[in-house]
Amino acid sequence: MFPKPRADLVPNTADFERFPLVKPTGFREYDARWLFPQEINLMGLNAVGLGMAALFDERGVKKRIVVGHDYRWYSASVKQALMTGLLAGGFEVHDIGLALSPMAYFAQFELDVEGVAMVTASHNDNGWTGIKMGLSRPLTFGPDEMSRLKEIVLAGAFKPQGGGKYIFVPDLAERYTKAMTNRPKLKRRLKVVAACGNGTASAFAPQILEAVGCEVVPLDATLDHSFPRYNPNPEDMKMLHAIAEAVVKHKADVGLGFDGDGDRCGVVDNEGHEIFADTVGVMLARDIAALHKNAVFVADVKSTGLFMTDPVLQSLGAKALYWKTGHSYMKRYTFEQKALAGFEKSGHFFFQPPLGRGYDDGIVAALAVCDMLDRAEGKTIADLRRALPKTYQSPTMSPHCDDEKKYGIVEKVVADYEGIAKNGGTVAGQKIRDLVTVNGVRVTLEDGTWGLVRASSNKPELVIVVESPVSEENKIAMFRDIEARLAKFPEVGEYNQKI
């Protein structure tokens, strides 16, 4: 009988080597993230694999699964432990080796396999590990599957079944690269900075961009799991500033930055201006809507209001829907709404057929940006950016807040703003025009200025974004209101960055 997982084990003890450690907070809304080995040990990963087998059995899904790992010094070990549990649970495991998350999603289609378990901590700091999971392509687990998996694993409600089968897939990277490059070459010779933050995309993104006709300037594109300059996170201003410097230095047409597991893409224009991913989404939506009549798009609640108000999108008959932040939420909602594309402010883009297969792939997004420029004859990406209505945006700001406390604090902030709206009060000198509470609270004021407060789904943090279509001052006033409300809670700690 495999031991029931525990949450009280400490490294460098006998019990740590005898029993599975699984901290419950690692099961998040749509994927799993733990500090390794403080919050999960190798036996704990065995338990997760066995738990996945029990979940697949419950859902009546054939136990065939793609497994890959990102480029961190411990990821291969984490994957091996997870696979041990999967095999013991009776899975046919297709091991694709070192991979980007979208390569694992691609492999589900390429190998005709139902499930996926990608070992990655994405853009999190070293020391974190995690798993992105799915049982129905192109979707990944949402709260329903994650909460049930958590119940199964923590209760030890699984048992080894035997019958597992291991298949190593030696050429998945080559098959993915061939699929990405089996397309017409760009007509316009674009000089592109490909920034990988020394993460997994270093092994794939520059080569694919070069193969489609780009002149590639690699930046931090040597694999190094110590991440010597910064975490590979294209939402982080450190990485964006580095890309901007390289774009200006090399007189590049565009800078493209990829996160640690390659499912996100950040963009810097030819003048060295960082373009937030939601703004890139509006630019891509304009390009796509011109080719596809009455296109439907989905944007997450962190994203710019331009998806709704942009006159060009309106003139093209495009429709925009806002939904919960999170790659699984967005992927599923984009799929359910039969939208052509979904855009998330963090840089997860979801292109549905005929543009893609519905999952988030940073390289597919990068190619979409290149195609947009290819069609924009004589225009730079800075020209396309300037053609949008002016808004004043903040980066994503994240104060620390423990996983056990963050949701309760957000509930209190939501109730606070709901009370103000109900009683006709003001925020930053204005009345509230609209509240969206599908994911935290998005407060829109009379002049269109808005602010968002939500709990991060994959880190012990809150998430704050603000934007104003009117002025920098109104944007800052919105943030100051949110900042003051959060300051009342001693549980809310230091911000990663502020305006």
Coordinates of C-alpha atoms in Angstrom, one line a residue:
M1 CA 0.0 0.0 0.0
F2 CA 1.5 3.4 -1.0
P3 CA 1.6 5.8 2.0
K4 CA -0.9 8.6 2.3
P5 CA 0.7 11.9 1.5
R6 CA 1.6 14.2 4.4
A7 CA 2.1 18.0 4.5
D8 CA 4.3 18.1 7.7
L9 CA 7.5 16.5 6.5
V10 CA 10.8 18.4 6.6
P11 CA 13.9 17.8 4.3
N12 CA 16.9 16.0 5.8
T13 CA 14.9 13.7 8.0
A14 CA 14.2 10.0 7.9
D15 CA 10.5 10.5 7.4
F16 CA 11.1 12.8 4.4
E17 CA 12.8 9.8 2.7
R18 CA 10.1 7.3 3.8
F19 CA 6.8 9.2 3.1
P20 CA 5.3 11.3 0.3
L21 CA 5.3 15.1 1.0
V22 CA 2.6 17.1 -0.8
K23 CA 1.6 20.6 0.4
P24 CA -2.1 21.2 -0.3
T25 CA -1.5 24.8 -1.6
G26 CA 0.4 23.5 -4.5
F27 CA -2.8 22.5 -6.2
R28 CA -3.8 25.8 -7.7
E29 CA -6.8 26.9 -9.8
Y30 CA -5.5 25.4 -13.1
D31 CA -2.1 23.9 -12.6
A32 CA 0.2 22.8 -9.8
R33 CA 3.2 24.8 -8.4
W34 CA 5.4 23.7 -5.4
L35 CA 8.7 24.7 -4.0
F36 CA 10.9 21.7 -4.5
P37 CA 11.7 19.9 -2.3
Q38 CA 10.3 22.0 0.6
E39 CA 6.7 21.5 -0.5
I40 CA 6.8 18.3 -2.5
N41 CA 9.3 15.5 -2.5
L42 CA 9.9 12.7 -5.1
M43 CA 7.5 10.3 -3.4
G44 CA 4.9 13.1 -3.4
L45 CA 5.3 13.3 -7.1
N46 CA 4.8 9.5 -7.3
A47 CA 1.5 10.2 -5.5
V48 CA 0.5 12.9 -8.0
G49 CA 1.0 10.5 -10.8
L50 CA -1.1 7.8 -9.1
G51 CA -3.7 10.4 -8.4
M52 CA -3.9 11.4 -12.1
A53 CA -4.4 7.7 -13.0
A54 CA -7.4 7.6 -10.6
L55 CA -8.8 10.8 -12.0
F56 CA -8.5 9.6 -15.6
D57 CA -10.3 6.4 -14.5
E58 CA -13.1 8.4 -12.9
R59 CA -13.6 10.5 -16.0
G60 CA -13.5 7.5 -18.3
V61 CA -10.5 8.8 -20.3
K62 CA -8.0 6.4 -21.8
K63 CA -4.8 6.5 -19.8
R64 CA -2.4 7.7 -22.5
I65 CA -0.3 10.7 -21.7
V66 CA 2.5 13.0 -23.0
V67 CA 5.1 14.0 -20.5
G68 CA 7.9 16.6 -21.0
H69 CA 10.1 18.8 -18.8
D70 CA 11.5 22.3 -18.9
Y71 CA 15.1 23.4 -18.6
R72 CA 15.8 23.6 -14.8
W73 CA 18.4 21.5 -13.1
Y74 CA 15.8 19.5 -11.1
S75 CA 13.0 19.2 -13.7
A76 CA 14.2 15.9 -15.2
S77 CA 14.2 14.3 -11.7
V78 CA 10.7 15.7 -11.0
K79 CA 9.5 14.3 -14.3
Q80 CA 11.0 10.9 -13.6
A81 CA 9.3 10.7 -10.2
L82 CA 6.0 11.8 -11.7
M83 CA 6.3 9.2 -14.5
T84 CA 7.0 6.5 -11.9
G85 CA 3.5 7.2 -10.4
L86 CA 1.9 7.5 -13.8
L87 CA 3.3 4.1 -14.9
A88 CA 2.3 2.5 -11.6
G89 CA -1.2 3.8 -12.2
G90 CA -1.4 2.0 -15.6
F91 CA -0.6 4.9 -18.0
E92 CA 0.9 4.6 -21.4
V93 CA 3.5 7.3 -21.0
H94 CA 5.0 9.1 -24.1
D95 CA 8.1 10.9 -22.9
I96 CA 9.1 13.7 -25.2
G97 CA 12.1 14.8 -23.1
L98 CA 13.2 18.4 -22.9
A99 CA 10.3 20.5 -24.3
L100 CA 8.3 23.7 -24.3
S101 CA 4.8 23.4 -22.9
P102 CA 3.3 24.0 -26.3
M103 CA 5.4 21.2 -27.7
A104 CA 3.7 18.9 -25.2
Y105 CA 0.3 20.2 -26.3
F106 CA 1.4 19.7 -29.9
A107 CA 2.4 16.2 -29.1
Q108 CA -1.1 15.3 -27.9
F109 CA -2.3 15.9 -31.5
E110 CA 0.8 14.6 -33.2
L111 CA 0.9 11.3 -31.3
D112 CA -2.9 11.1 -30.9
V113 CA -2.7 11.0 -27.1
E114 CA -5.4 12.1 -24.7
G115 CA -3.5 13.4 -21.7
V116 CA -0.6 15.8 -21.0
A117 CA 1.6 16.4 -17.9
M118 CA 4.2 19.0 -18.6
V119 CA 6.7 19.5 -15.8
T120 CA 7.5 23.2 -15.6
A121 CA 7.6 26.1 -13.2
S122 CA 7.1 28.5 -16.2
H123 CA 8.5 31.9 -15.3
N124 CA 8.6 31.3 -11.5
D125 CA 12.0 31.7 -9.7
N126 CA 14.4 28.7 -9.5
G127 CA 13.3 26.5 -6.6
W128 CA 9.7 26.2 -8.0
T129 CA 8.4 23.3 -9.9
G130 CA 5.0 22.5 -11.3
I131 CA 2.8 20.5 -13.7
K132 CA 0.5 21.7 -16.4
M133 CA -2.0 18.9 -17.0
G134 CA -4.9 18.0 -19.3
L135 CA -7.1 15.1 -20.3
S136 CA -8.9 16.6 -23.3
R137 CA -6.9 18.4 -26.0
P138 CA -6.4 21.3 -26.5
L139 CA -7.6 22.1 -22.9
T140 CA -5.8 22.0 -19.6
F141 CA -7.2 21.3 -16.2
G142 CA -9.5 23.9 -14.7
P143 CA -10.7 24.2 -11.0
D144 CA -13.0 21.2 -11.3
E145 CA -10.2 18.8 -12.3
M146 CA -7.6 20.4 -10.0
S147 CA -9.8 20.3 -6.9
R148 CA -10.7 16.6 -7.6
L149 CA -7.1 15.7 -8.2
K150 CA -6.2 17.5 -4.9
E151 CA -8.8 15.4 -3.0
I152 CA -7.6 12.1 -4.5
V153 CA -3.9 12.8 -3.9
L154 CA -4.3 14.2 -0.3
A155 CA -6.6 11.3 0.7
G156 CA -4.4 8.7 -0.9
A157 CA -7.4 7.5 -2.8
F158 CA -5.5 5.7 -5.4
K159 CA -3.7 2.3 -5.8
P160 CA -1.0 1.0 -8.1
Q161 CA -2.6 -1.0 -11.0
G162 CA 0.2 -2.2 -13.2
G163 CA 0.0 -2.4 -16.9
G164 CA 1.9 0.8 -17.5
K165 CA 4.0 1.3 -20.7
Y166 CA 6.9 3.6 -21.3
I167 CA 7.5 5.1 -24.8
F168 CA 10.4 7.5 -25.4
V169 CA 9.7 9.8 -28.4
P170 CA 13.2 10.8 -29.7
D171 CA 12.1 13.2 -32.5
L172 CA 9.2 15.3 -31.1
A173 CA 11.3 18.5 -31.2
E174 CA 12.1 18.0 -34.9
R175 CA 8.4 17.2 -35.7
Y176 CA 7.3 20.4 -33.8
T177 CA 9.9 22.5 -35.7
K178 CA 8.8 21.0 -39.0
A179 CA 5.2 21.8 -38.3
M180 CA 6.0 25.4 -37.3
T181 CA 8.1 26.0 -40.4
N182 CA 5.9 24.2 -42.9
R183 CA 4.5 27.5 -44.2
P184 CA 5.3 30.2 -46.7
K185 CA 8.4 32.2 -45.9
L186 CA 8.0 35.9 -44.9
K187 CA 8.1 38.2 -47.9
R188 CA 9.6 40.9 -45.7
R189 CA 13.0 40.3 -44.3
L190 CA 12.5 41.1 -40.6
K191 CA 15.3 41.6 -38.2
V192 CA 14.1 40.1 -35.0
V193 CA 15.6 40.0 -31.5
A194 CA 14.7 36.6 -30.0
A195 CA 15.0 36.9 -26.2
C196 CA 14.8 33.6 -24.2
G197 CA 16.1 34.6 -20.8
N198 CA 18.4 31.5 -20.9
G199 CA 15.2 29.3 -20.6
T200 CA 13.9 26.4 -22.6
A201 CA 12.9 28.5 -25.6
S202 CA 16.6 29.1 -26.2
A203 CA 16.8 25.6 -27.8
F204 CA 13.9 26.3 -30.2
A205 CA 12.7 29.8 -30.8
P206 CA 15.7 31.4 -32.6
Q207 CA 16.0 28.5 -35.0
I208 CA 12.3 28.5 -36.0
L209 CA 12.2 32.3 -36.5
E210 CA 15.3 32.0 -38.8
A211 CA 13.7 29.1 -40.7
V212 CA 10.6 31.2 -41.6
G213 CA 12.8 34.0 -43.1
C214 CA 13.8 36.3 -40.1
E215 CA 17.2 37.7 -39.5
V216 CA 17.6 36.6 -35.9
V217 CA 19.5 38.5 -33.2
P218 CA 19.6 36.0 -30.3
L219 CA 19.5 37.5 -26.8
D220 CA 20.2 35.3 -23.7
A221 CA 19.5 32.4 -26.0
T222 CA 22.0 30.0 -24.4
L223 CA 20.5 27.4 -22.1
D224 CA 21.5 28.2 -18.5
H225 CA 19.2 27.1 -15.7
S226 CA 20.7 29.5 -13.3
F227 CA 19.0 32.3 -15.3
P228 CA 22.0 34.6 -14.8
R229 CA 20.4 37.9 -15.9
Y230 CA 16.7 37.6 -15.0
N231 CA 13.9 35.1 -14.9
P232 CA 12.6 34.3 -18.4
N233 CA 9.3 36.3 -18.0
P234 CA 8.3 38.7 -20.8
E235 CA 5.9 40.4 -18.4
D236 CA 8.8 41.5 -16.2
M237 CA 10.2 45.0 -16.9
K238 CA 13.8 43.7 -16.5
M239 CA 13.5 41.4 -19.4
L240 CA 11.5 43.9 -21.5
H241 CA 14.2 46.6 -20.9
A242 CA 16.9 44.2 -22.0
I243 CA 15.0 43.4 -25.2
A244 CA 14.4 47.1 -25.8
E245 CA 18.2 47.9 -25.5
A246 CA 19.0 45.1 -28.0
V247 CA 16.3 46.2 -30.5
V248 CA 17.7 49.8 -30.5
K249 CA 21.4 48.6 -30.6
H250 CA 20.8 46.2 -33.6
K251 CA 18.2 48.4 -35.3
A252 CA 15.8 45.5 -35.3
D253 CA 12.2 45.5 -36.6
V254 CA 10.8 43.9 -33.5
G255 CA 11.9 42.2 -30.2
L256 CA 10.2 39.0 -29.2
G257 CA 10.6 37.6 -25.6
F258 CA 9.7 34.1 -24.5
D259 CA 9.0 32.8 -21.0
G260 CA 10.6 29.8 -19.3
D261 CA 8.4 27.2 -20.9
G262 CA 7.7 29.0 -24.2
D263 CA 3.9 29.4 -24.0
R264 CA 4.0 33.2 -23.8
C265 CA 5.5 35.9 -26.0
G266 CA 6.4 39.5 -25.1
V267 CA 6.9 42.3 -27.7
V268 CA 9.1 45.4 -28.0
D269 CA 8.7 47.7 -31.0
N270 CA 11.4 48.9 -33.4
E271 CA 11.8 52.1 -31.4
G272 CA 12.5 50.2 -28.2
H273 CA 9.1 50.7 -26.6
E274 CA 7.8 47.7 -24.6
I275 CA 4.2 46.9 -25.8
F276 CA 2.1 45.2 -23.2
A277 CA 0.7 41.9 -24.4
D278 CA -2.9 43.1 -24.3
T279 CA -2.0 46.0 -26.6
V280 CA -0.3 43.5 -28.9
G281 CA -3.5 41.5 -28.8
V282 CA -5.5 44.5 -30.0
M283 CA -3.0 45.0 -32.9
L284 CA -3.3 41.3 -33.8
A285 CA -7.1 41.4 -33.5
R286 CA -7.2 44.3 -36.0
D287 CA -5.0 42.3 -38.4
I288 CA -7.0 39.1 -38.0
A289 CA -10.4 40.9 -38.2
A290 CA -9.5 42.4 -41.5
L291 CA -9.1 38.8 -42.9
H292 CA -12.0 37.2 -41.1
K293 CA -15.4 38.9 -41.1
N294 CA -17.3 39.3 -37.8
A295 CA -14.4 37.8 -35.8
V296 CA -15.0 37.0 -32.1
F297 CA -12.1 37.5 -29.6
V298 CA -11.7 36.8 -25.9
A299 CA -9.6 39.0 -23.6
D300 CA -8.8 38.4 -19.9
V301 CA -10.0 40.8 -17.2
K302 CA -6.4 42.2 -16.9
S303 CA -6.6 43.4 -20.5
T304 CA -7.1 46.9 -22.0
G305 CA -10.6 48.2 -22.6
L306 CA -9.6 48.8 -26.3
F307 CA -10.9 45.3 -27.2
M308 CA -14.4 46.8 -26.6
T309 CA -13.9 50.4 -27.7
D310 CA -11.4 50.4 -30.6
P311 CA -13.2 52.0 -33.6
V312 CA -11.3 49.9 -36.2
L313 CA -12.4 46.6 -34.5
Q314 CA -15.9 48.0 -34.4
S315 CA -15.9 48.9 -38.0
L316 CA -14.7 45.4 -39.0
G317 CA -17.7 43.9 -37.1
A318 CA -15.4 42.3 -34.5
K319 CA -16.8 41.3 -31.1
A320 CA -14.9 41.0 -27.8
L321 CA -15.7 39.1 -24.6
Y322 CA -13.9 39.5 -21.3
W323 CA -13.1 36.4 -19.2
K324 CA -11.2 35.1 -16.2
T325 CA -7.4 35.5 -16.1
G326 CA -5.5 32.2 -16.4
H327 CA -4.4 30.1 -19.3
S328 CA -6.8 27.2 -18.6
Y329 CA -9.8 29.6 -18.2
M330 CA -8.9 31.5 -21.3
K331 CA -8.2 28.4 -23.4
R332 CA -11.5 26.8 -22.4
Y333 CA -13.6 29.9 -22.9
T334 CA -12.0 30.8 -26.2
F335 CA -12.7 27.2 -27.3
E336 CA -16.3 27.2 -26.0
Q337 CA -17.1 30.6 -27.6
K338 CA -15.6 29.4 -30.9
A339 CA -13.6 32.6 -30.9
L340 CA -10.8 33.1 -33.4
A341 CA -8.3 34.1 -30.8
G342 CA -8.0 34.7 -27.1
F343 CA -5.5 37.3 -25.6
E344 CA -4.3 37.4 -22.1
K345 CA -2.3 40.3 -20.7
S346 CA 0.4 38.0 -19.4
G347 CA 1.2 37.0 -23.0
H348 CA -0.7 33.8 -23.3
F349 CA -2.3 33.9 -26.8
F350 CA -4.8 31.2 -28.0
F351 CA -5.3 30.9 -31.7
Q352 CA -8.2 28.7 -32.8
P353 CA -8.5 27.0 -36.2
P354 CA -7.6 28.0 -38.9
L355 CA -5.0 30.1 -37.1
G356 CA -3.9 27.4 -34.6
R357 CA -5.0 24.5 -32.5
G358 CA -6.4 26.4 -29.6
Y359 CA -3.5 26.1 -27.1
D360 CA -1.1 28.8 -26.0
D361 CA 2.2 28.8 -27.9
G362 CA 4.6 31.7 -27.7
I363 CA 6.3 30.8 -31.0
V364 CA 2.9 30.7 -32.8
A365 CA 2.2 34.1 -31.3
A366 CA 5.6 35.4 -32.4
L367 CA 4.9 34.1 -35.9
A368 CA 1.5 35.9 -35.8
V369 CA 3.3 39.2 -35.0
C370 CA 5.7 38.6 -37.9
D371 CA 2.8 37.8 -40.3
M372 CA 1.1 41.0 -39.1
L373 CA 4.2 43.0 -40.0
D374 CA 4.5 41.1 -43.3
R375 CA 1.0 42.3 -44.3
A376 CA 1.6 45.9 -43.0
E377 CA 3.5 47.1 -46.1
G378 CA 5.7 50.0 -45.4
K379 CA 4.7 50.2 -41.7
T380 CA 6.7 49.5 -38.6
I381 CA 5.3 47.9 -35.5
A382 CA 5.7 51.3 -33.8
D383 CA 3.4 52.7 -36.6
L384 CA 0.8 50.1 -35.8
R385 CA 1.1 50.8 -32.1
R386 CA 0.6 54.5 -32.6
A387 CA -2.4 53.9 -34.8
L388 CA -4.3 52.6 -31.7
P389 CA -6.2 55.0 -29.5
K390 CA -4.0 56.3 -26.7
T391 CA -4.4 54.7 -23.3
Y392 CA -2.2 54.9 -20.2
Q393 CA -1.5 51.4 -18.9
S394 CA 0.4 50.0 -15.9
P395 CA 2.5 46.9 -15.9
T396 CA 1.2 44.0 -13.8
M397 CA 2.0 44.7 -10.2
S398 CA 2.1 41.9 -7.6
P399 CA 2.4 42.4 -3.9
H400 CA 3.2 39.3 -1.8
C401 CA 0.3 37.6 0.0
D402 CA 0.3 34.1 1.3
D403 CA -1.7 31.5 -0.6
E404 CA -3.8 30.8 2.5
K405 CA -4.8 34.5 2.9
K406 CA -4.9 36.1 -0.6
Y407 CA -8.5 35.0 -1.6
G408 CA -10.0 36.2 1.6
I409 CA -8.4 39.6 1.2
V410 CA -9.6 39.9 -2.4
E411 CA -13.2 39.0 -1.2
K412 CA -13.0 41.9 1.2
V413 CA -11.8 44.3 -1.5
V414 CA -14.6 43.2 -3.8
A415 CA -17.2 43.8 -1.1
D416 CA -15.7 47.2 -0.5
Y417 CA -16.0 48.3 -4.1
E418 CA -19.5 46.7 -4.4
G419 CA -20.6 48.8 -1.4
I420 CA -19.2 52.0 -2.9
A421 CA -21.1 51.3 -6.2
K422 CA -24.3 50.4 -4.4
N423 CA -24.2 53.6 -2.3
G424 CA -23.2 55.9 -5.1
G425 CA -19.8 56.7 -3.6
T426 CA -16.7 57.7 -5.5
V427 CA -13.3 56.2 -6.3
A428 CA -10.4 58.6 -7.2
G429 CA -13.0 61.4 -7.5
Q430 CA -15.4 59.5 -9.8
K431 CA -18.4 57.3 -9.6
I432 CA -18.2 53.7 -10.5
R433 CA -19.6 52.9 -14.0
D434 CA -19.2 49.2 -14.0
L435 CA -17.9 46.3 -11.8
V436 CA -16.8 42.9 -13.3
T437 CA -16.4 40.3 -10.6
V438 CA -15.8 37.0 -12.5
N439 CA -12.2 37.1 -11.3
G440 CA -11.5 39.4 -8.4
V441 CA -12.9 42.8 -9.2
R442 CA -12.4 45.1 -12.2
V443 CA -13.7 48.6 -11.3
T444 CA -14.4 50.9 -14.2
L445 CA -15.0 54.6 -13.5
E446 CA -17.1 57.2 -15.3
D447 CA -14.3 58.2 -17.7
G448 CA -13.3 54.6 -18.6
T449 CA -10.4 54.5 -16.1
W450 CA -10.3 51.0 -14.6
G451 CA -8.4 49.0 -12.0
L452 CA -8.2 45.3 -11.3
V453 CA -7.5 43.4 -8.1
R454 CA -7.3 39.6 -8.1
A455 CA -5.5 36.8 -6.5
S456 CA -2.7 35.2 -8.5
S457 CA -3.6 31.7 -9.5
N458 CA 0.0 30.3 -9.4
K459 CA 2.0 32.4 -6.8
P460 CA 1.5 33.7 -3.3
E461 CA 0.6 37.2 -4.6
L462 CA -2.1 39.6 -5.5
V463 CA -2.4 41.0 -9.0
I464 CA -3.1 44.7 -9.7
V465 CA -3.5 46.4 -13.1
V466 CA -4.8 49.9 -13.9
E467 CA -5.5 51.7 -17.1
S468 CA -6.9 55.1 -18.1
P469 CA -8.0 56.2 -21.6
V470 CA -7.8 59.8 -20.3
S471 CA -4.5 60.6 -18.6
E472 CA -1.5 59.3 -16.7
E473 CA -2.8 61.1 -13.6
N474 CA -6.1 59.3 -13.6
K475 CA -4.3 56.0 -14.0
I476 CA -2.1 56.7 -11.0
A477 CA -5.1 57.9 -9.0
M478 CA -6.8 54.6 -9.6
F479 CA -3.7 52.7 -8.4
R480 CA -3.4 54.9 -5.3
D481 CA -7.0 54.0 -4.4
I482 CA -6.2 50.3 -4.7
E483 CA -2.9 50.7 -2.9
A484 CA -4.5 52.5 0.0
R485 CA -7.2 49.8 0.4
L486 CA -4.6 47.0 0.4
A487 CA -2.4 48.8 2.9
K488 CA -5.1 48.2 5.5
F489 CA -4.1 44.5 5.4
P490 CA -0.8 43.7 7.2
E491 CA -0.9 40.3 5.2
V492 CA -0.1 42.2 2.0
G493 CA 3.6 42.6 1.6
E494 CA 6.1 44.1 -0.8
Y495 CA 5.3 44.8 -4.4
N496 CA 7.4 43.3 -7.2
Q497 CA 7.1 46.7 -9.1
K498 CA 5.0 49.8 -8.8
I499 CA 4.0 52.9 -10.8

